[in-house]
mmCIF file of C-alpha atoms and ligand atoms in Angstrom:
data_model
loop_
_atom_site.group_PDB
_atom_site.id
_atom_site.type_symbol
_atom_site.label_atom_id
_atom_site.label_comp_id
_atom_site.label_asym_id
_atom_site.label_seq_id
_atom_site.Cartn_x
_atom_site.Cartn_y
_atom_site.Cartn_z
ATOM 1 C CA UNK N 1 -2.651 -5.162 -15.180
ATOM 2 C CA UNK N 2 -2.180 -8.639 -13.692
ATOM 3 C CA UNK N 3 -1.018 -9.611 -10.169
ATOM 4 C CA UNK N 4 2.239 -10.822 -11.738
ATOM 5 C CA UNK N 5 2.783 -7.380 -13.271
ATOM 6 C CA UNK N 6 2.040 -5.892 -9.852
ATOM 7 C CA UNK N 7 4.687 -8.127 -8.253
ATOM 8 C CA UNK N 8 7.173 -7.002 -10.933
ATOM 9 C CA UNK N 9 6.451 -3.353 -10.046
ATOM 10 C CA UNK N 10 7.214 -4.196 -6.420
ATOM 11 C CA UNK N 11 10.499 -5.852 -7.318
ATOM 12 C CA UNK N 12 11.659 -3.055 -9.610
ATOM 13 C CA UNK N 13 10.654 0.084 -7.701
ATOM 14 C CA UNK N 14 10.796 -0.434 -3.929
ATOM 15 C CA UNK N 15 13.566 -0.178 -1.377
ATOM 16 C CA UNK N 16 15.096 -3.470 -0.178
ATOM 17 C CA UNK N 17 13.717 -3.088 3.351
ATOM 18 C CA UNK N 18 10.176 -2.707 1.935
ATOM 19 C CA UNK N 19 10.683 -5.877 -0.142
ATOM 20 C CA UNK N 20 11.786 -7.591 3.086
ATOM 21 C CA UNK N 21 8.189 -7.185 4.343
ATOM 22 C CA UNK N 22 7.306 -10.012 1.911
ATOM 23 C CA UNK N 23 4.341 -8.219 0.348
ATOM 24 C CA UNK N 24 2.703 -9.915 -2.627
ATOM 25 C CA UNK N 25 -0.009 -8.773 -5.020
ATOM 26 C CA UNK N 26 -3.114 -10.988 -4.787
ATOM 27 C CA UNK N 27 -5.473 -9.046 -7.044
ATOM 28 C CA UNK N 28 -5.539 -5.916 -9.178
ATOM 29 C CA UNK N 29 -8.500 -4.180 -10.755
ATOM 30 C CA UNK N 30 -9.267 -1.069 -12.718
ATOM 31 C CA UNK N 31 -8.768 1.125 -9.647
ATOM 32 C CA UNK N 32 -7.788 -1.180 -6.827
ATOM 33 C CA UNK N 33 -5.130 -3.547 -5.599
ATOM 34 C CA UNK N 34 -5.159 -6.228 -2.916
ATOM 35 C CA UNK N 35 -1.834 -7.106 -1.311
ATOM 36 C CA UNK N 36 -0.911 -9.656 1.362
ATOM 37 C CA UNK N 37 1.443 -8.795 4.198
ATOM 38 C CA UNK N 38 2.545 -12.151 5.635
ATOM 39 C CA UNK N 39 2.701 -12.472 9.416
ATOM 40 C CA UNK N 40 6.190 -12.384 10.841
ATOM 41 C CA UNK N 41 7.276 -12.027 14.442
ATOM 42 C CA UNK N 42 9.923 -9.625 13.140
ATOM 43 C CA UNK N 43 7.137 -7.120 12.409
ATOM 44 C CA UNK N 44 5.635 -7.347 15.899
ATOM 45 C CA UNK N 45 6.172 -4.849 18.668
ATOM 46 C CA UNK N 46 6.041 -5.404 22.430
ATOM 47 C CA UNK N 47 2.711 -7.033 23.264
ATOM 48 C CA UNK N 48 2.858 -9.164 20.108
ATOM 49 C CA UNK N 49 0.859 -6.983 17.711
ATOM 50 C CA UNK N 50 2.079 -6.028 14.279
ATOM 51 C CA UNK N 51 3.787 -2.627 14.294
ATOM 52 C CA UNK N 52 2.054 0.430 12.897
ATOM 53 C CA UNK N 53 5.195 1.203 10.917
ATOM 54 C CA UNK N 54 4.803 -2.044 8.957
ATOM 55 C CA UNK N 55 1.114 -1.330 8.313
ATOM 56 C CA UNK N 56 1.837 2.197 7.062
ATOM 57 C CA UNK N 57 4.522 0.925 4.701
ATOM 58 C CA UNK N 58 2.111 -1.730 3.424
ATOM 59 C CA UNK N 59 -0.617 0.871 2.840
ATOM 60 C CA UNK N 60 1.810 3.133 0.959
ATOM 61 C CA UNK N 61 3.018 0.247 -1.178
ATOM 62 C CA UNK N 62 -0.496 -0.991 -1.991
ATOM 63 C CA UNK N 63 -1.435 2.509 -3.131
ATOM 64 C CA UNK N 64 1.434 2.585 -5.635
ATOM 65 C CA UNK N 65 0.174 -0.706 -7.104
ATOM 66 C CA UNK N 66 -3.441 0.529 -7.244
ATOM 67 C CA UNK N 67 -2.448 3.785 -8.968
ATOM 68 C CA UNK N 68 -0.222 1.856 -11.373
ATOM 69 C CA UNK N 69 -3.170 -0.369 -12.224
ATOM 70 C CA UNK N 70 -5.412 2.656 -12.754
ATOM 71 C CA UNK N 71 -2.765 4.175 -15.053
ATOM 72 C CA UNK N 72 -2.172 0.883 -16.939
ATOM 73 C CA UNK N 73 1.386 0.496 -15.599
ATOM 74 C CA UNK N 74 3.923 2.071 -13.293
ATOM 75 C CA UNK N 75 4.512 5.810 -13.671
ATOM 76 C CA UNK N 76 6.832 7.961 -11.545
ATOM 77 C CA UNK N 77 4.885 9.072 -8.479
ATOM 78 C CA UNK N 78 5.560 10.122 -4.949
ATOM 79 C CA UNK N 79 3.665 10.062 -1.679
ATOM 80 C CA UNK N 80 2.598 13.532 -0.574
ATOM 81 C CA UNK N 81 0.401 12.631 2.390
ATOM 82 C CA UNK N 82 -0.713 9.589 4.385
ATOM 83 C CA UNK N 83 -3.043 9.555 7.381
ATOM 84 C CA UNK N 84 -3.603 6.266 9.216
ATOM 85 C CA UNK N 85 -5.882 5.108 12.017
ATOM 86 C CA UNK N 86 -5.154 1.904 13.940
ATOM 87 C CA UNK N 87 -8.370 0.253 15.062
ATOM 88 C CA UNK N 88 -7.559 -3.330 16.127
ATOM 89 C CA UNK N 89 -4.272 -5.114 16.879
ATOM 90 C CA UNK N 90 -3.148 -7.899 14.542
ATOM 91 C CA UNK N 91 -1.438 -10.916 16.090
ATOM 92 C CA UNK N 92 -0.330 -14.095 14.350
ATOM 93 C CA UNK N 93 -2.242 -13.395 11.121
ATOM 94 C CA UNK N 94 -1.479 -12.201 7.604
ATOM 95 C CA UNK N 95 -2.797 -8.748 6.793
ATOM 96 C CA UNK N 96 -4.829 -8.129 3.636
ATOM 97 C CA UNK N 97 -4.242 -4.612 2.316
ATOM 98 C CA UNK N 98 -6.850 -3.256 -0.085
ATOM 99 C CA UNK N 99 -6.161 0.083 -1.765
ATOM 100 C CA UNK N 100 -8.828 1.861 -3.817
ATOM 101 C CA UNK N 101 -8.114 4.901 -5.953
ATOM 102 C CA UNK N 102 -10.937 7.331 -5.282
ATOM 103 C CA UNK N 103 -9.725 10.090 -7.638
ATOM 104 C CA UNK N 104 -7.214 9.846 -10.451
ATOM 105 C CA UNK N 105 -6.373 13.314 -11.641
ATOM 106 C CA UNK N 106 -3.761 14.613 -14.057
ATOM 107 C CA UNK N 107 -1.251 15.452 -11.348
ATOM 108 C CA UNK N 108 -2.723 14.056 -8.107
ATOM 109 C CA UNK N 109 -4.221 10.729 -7.076
ATOM 110 C CA UNK N 110 -6.212 10.018 -3.905
ATOM 111 C CA UNK N 111 -6.699 6.589 -2.330
ATOM 112 C CA UNK N 112 -8.364 4.880 0.629
ATOM 113 C CA UNK N 113 -6.776 1.773 2.131
ATOM 114 C CA UNK N 114 -8.262 -0.854 4.438
ATOM 115 C CA UNK N 115 -5.951 -3.265 6.258
ATOM 116 C CA UNK N 116 -7.555 -6.362 7.831
ATOM 117 C CA UNK N 117 -6.214 -9.424 9.586
ATOM 118 C CA UNK N 118 -7.115 -12.446 7.464
ATOM 119 C CA UNK N 119 -10.206 -13.992 9.043
ATOM 120 C CA UNK N 120 -10.427 -11.092 11.493
ATOM 121 C CA UNK N 121 -13.577 -9.317 12.662
ATOM 122 C CA UNK N 122 -13.050 -6.003 10.866
ATOM 123 C CA UNK N 123 -10.483 -3.444 9.761
ATOM 124 C CA UNK N 124 -7.246 -3.350 11.729
ATOM 125 C CA UNK N 125 -6.321 -0.005 10.189
ATOM 126 C CA UNK N 126 -7.466 2.479 7.587
ATOM 127 C CA UNK N 127 -5.392 4.984 5.673
ATOM 128 C CA UNK N 128 -5.987 7.881 3.304
ATOM 129 C CA UNK N 129 -3.235 8.820 0.891
ATOM 130 C CA UNK N 130 -2.426 11.513 -1.652
ATOM 131 C CA UNK N 131 0.157 11.023 -4.421
ATOM 132 C CA UNK N 132 1.771 13.393 -6.887
ATOM 133 C CA UNK N 133 1.914 11.886 -10.377
ATOM 134 C CA UNK N 134 5.255 12.901 -11.851
ATOM 135 C CA UNK N 135 5.112 11.210 -15.240
HETATM 136 C C1 FAQ Q 201 7.229 16.741 -6.175
HETATM 137 C C2 FAQ Q 201 6.476 17.232 -4.940
HETATM 138 C C3 FAQ Q 201 5.502 16.149 -4.462
HETATM 139 C C4 FAQ Q 201 5.622 18.428 -5.288
HETATM 140 O O1 FAQ Q 201 6.422 19.437 -5.763
HETATM 141 P P1 FAQ Q 201 5.873 20.912 -5.869
HETATM 142 O O2 FAQ Q 201 4.840 21.213 -4.887
HETATM 143 O O3 FAQ Q 201 5.528 21.120 -7.296
HETATM 144 O O4 FAQ Q 201 7.111 21.615 -5.269
HETATM 145 P P2 FAQ Q 201 8.335 22.457 -5.808
HETATM 146 O O5 FAQ Q 201 8.142 22.957 -7.175
HETATM 147 O O6 FAQ Q 201 8.610 23.365 -4.673
HETATM 148 O O7 FAQ Q 201 9.434 21.310 -5.845
HETATM 149 C C5 FAQ Q 201 9.961 20.724 -4.651
HETATM 150 C C6 FAQ Q 201 11.008 19.755 -5.062
HETATM 151 O O8 FAQ Q 201 10.394 18.674 -5.775
HETATM 152 C C7 FAQ Q 201 11.067 18.493 -7.027
HETATM 153 N N1 FAQ Q 201 10.083 18.225 -8.082
HETATM 154 C C8 FAQ Q 201 9.022 18.961 -8.391
HETATM 155 N N2 FAQ Q 201 8.343 18.399 -9.423
HETATM 156 C C9 FAQ Q 201 9.025 17.284 -9.761
HETATM 157 C C10 FAQ Q 201 8.829 16.269 -10.735
HETATM 158 N N3 FAQ Q 201 7.818 16.314 -11.619
HETATM 159 N N4 FAQ Q 201 9.701 15.239 -10.787
HETATM 160 C C11 FAQ Q 201 10.734 15.176 -9.922
HETATM 161 N N5 FAQ Q 201 10.965 16.099 -8.959
HETATM 162 C C12 FAQ Q 201 10.107 17.145 -8.893
HETATM 163 C C13 FAQ Q 201 11.753 19.797 -7.364
HETATM 164 O O9 FAQ Q 201 12.944 19.534 -8.064
HETATM 165 C C14 FAQ Q 201 12.011 20.395 -6.006
HETATM 166 O O10 FAQ Q 201 13.307 20.054 -5.548
HETATM 167 P P3 FAQ Q 201 14.238 21.229 -4.931
HETATM 168 O O11 FAQ Q 201 13.518 21.696 -3.688
HETATM 169 O O12 FAQ Q 201 14.296 22.269 -6.002
HETATM 170 O O13 FAQ Q 201 15.553 20.538 -4.667
HETATM 171 C C15 FAQ Q 201 7.476 17.614 -3.808
HETATM 172 O O14 FAQ Q 201 6.764 18.185 -2.738
HETATM 173 C C16 FAQ Q 201 8.266 16.428 -3.330
HETATM 174 O O15 FAQ Q 201 9.142 15.923 -4.025
HETATM 175 N N6 FAQ Q 201 7.989 15.946 -2.065
HETATM 176 C C17 FAQ Q 201 8.688 14.804 -1.489
HETATM 177 C C18 FAQ Q 201 7.903 13.521 -1.757
HETATM 178 C C19 FAQ Q 201 8.598 12.318 -1.153
HETATM 179 O O16 FAQ Q 201 9.814 12.285 -1.039
HETATM 180 N N7 FAQ Q 201 7.767 11.297 -0.728
HETATM 181 C C20 FAQ Q 201 8.283 10.113 -0.118
HETATM 182 C C21 FAQ Q 201 8.832 9.125 -1.125
HETATM 183 S S1 FAQ Q 201 7.540 8.365 -2.125
HETATM 184 C C22 FAQ Q 201 7.478 6.707 -1.639
HETATM 185 O O17 FAQ Q 201 8.275 6.278 -0.847
HETATM 186 C C23 FAQ Q 201 6.399 5.821 -2.269
HETATM 187 C C24 FAQ Q 201 6.861 5.205 -3.513
HETATM 188 C C25 FAQ Q 201 7.661 4.071 -3.513
HETATM 189 C C26 FAQ Q 201 8.088 3.480 -4.698
HETATM 190 C C27 FAQ Q 201 7.687 4.014 -5.892
HETATM 191 C C28 FAQ Q 201 6.878 5.149 -5.908
HETATM 192 C C29 FAQ Q 201 6.462 5.732 -4.727
#
């Protein structure tokens, strides 16, 4: 899969409010995807840091792209579980969202996601996700 194909999956399969986050696919590999969440003050909470809700949506979205890449294209799937830790605030920076598929089964897929402020000192958040593959 190419980043352009990843962007097309975004456009065709996600809710309008998720598309409003402005996510774009920077890189896709055999079992991973790298997305960019552009900084916007609209995503910030009191104190100026990016909201956890935006980061969780970005992690969920990046996982769909990574699983699609691992499967060679989009297949119907649904999130079953996501667990997220928030480790550093992000202010005034894009967030790079890297999702890696750690197990691709027949009916379930597992992924680990690292979200980092561009140029930042380390992960801003990490997530673990489980997806049911429906097709
Ligand atoms: C399907 C499953 C994950 C597992 O089901 P099981 O453990 O086997 O449970 P059970 O047999 O008890 O069935 C329960 C119900 O499931 C239905 N159903 C079952 N199999 C299929 C099937 N193959 N296909 C379709 N439906 C199927 C079945 O009709 C039944 O409905 P009923 O109760 O009779 O009316 C279920 O727990 C579920 O739907 N959870 C909600 C997940 C969810 O909403 N996540 C958040 C949204 S994802 C997101 O946003 C990310 C994203 C973005 C863009 C693009 C992509 C992703």
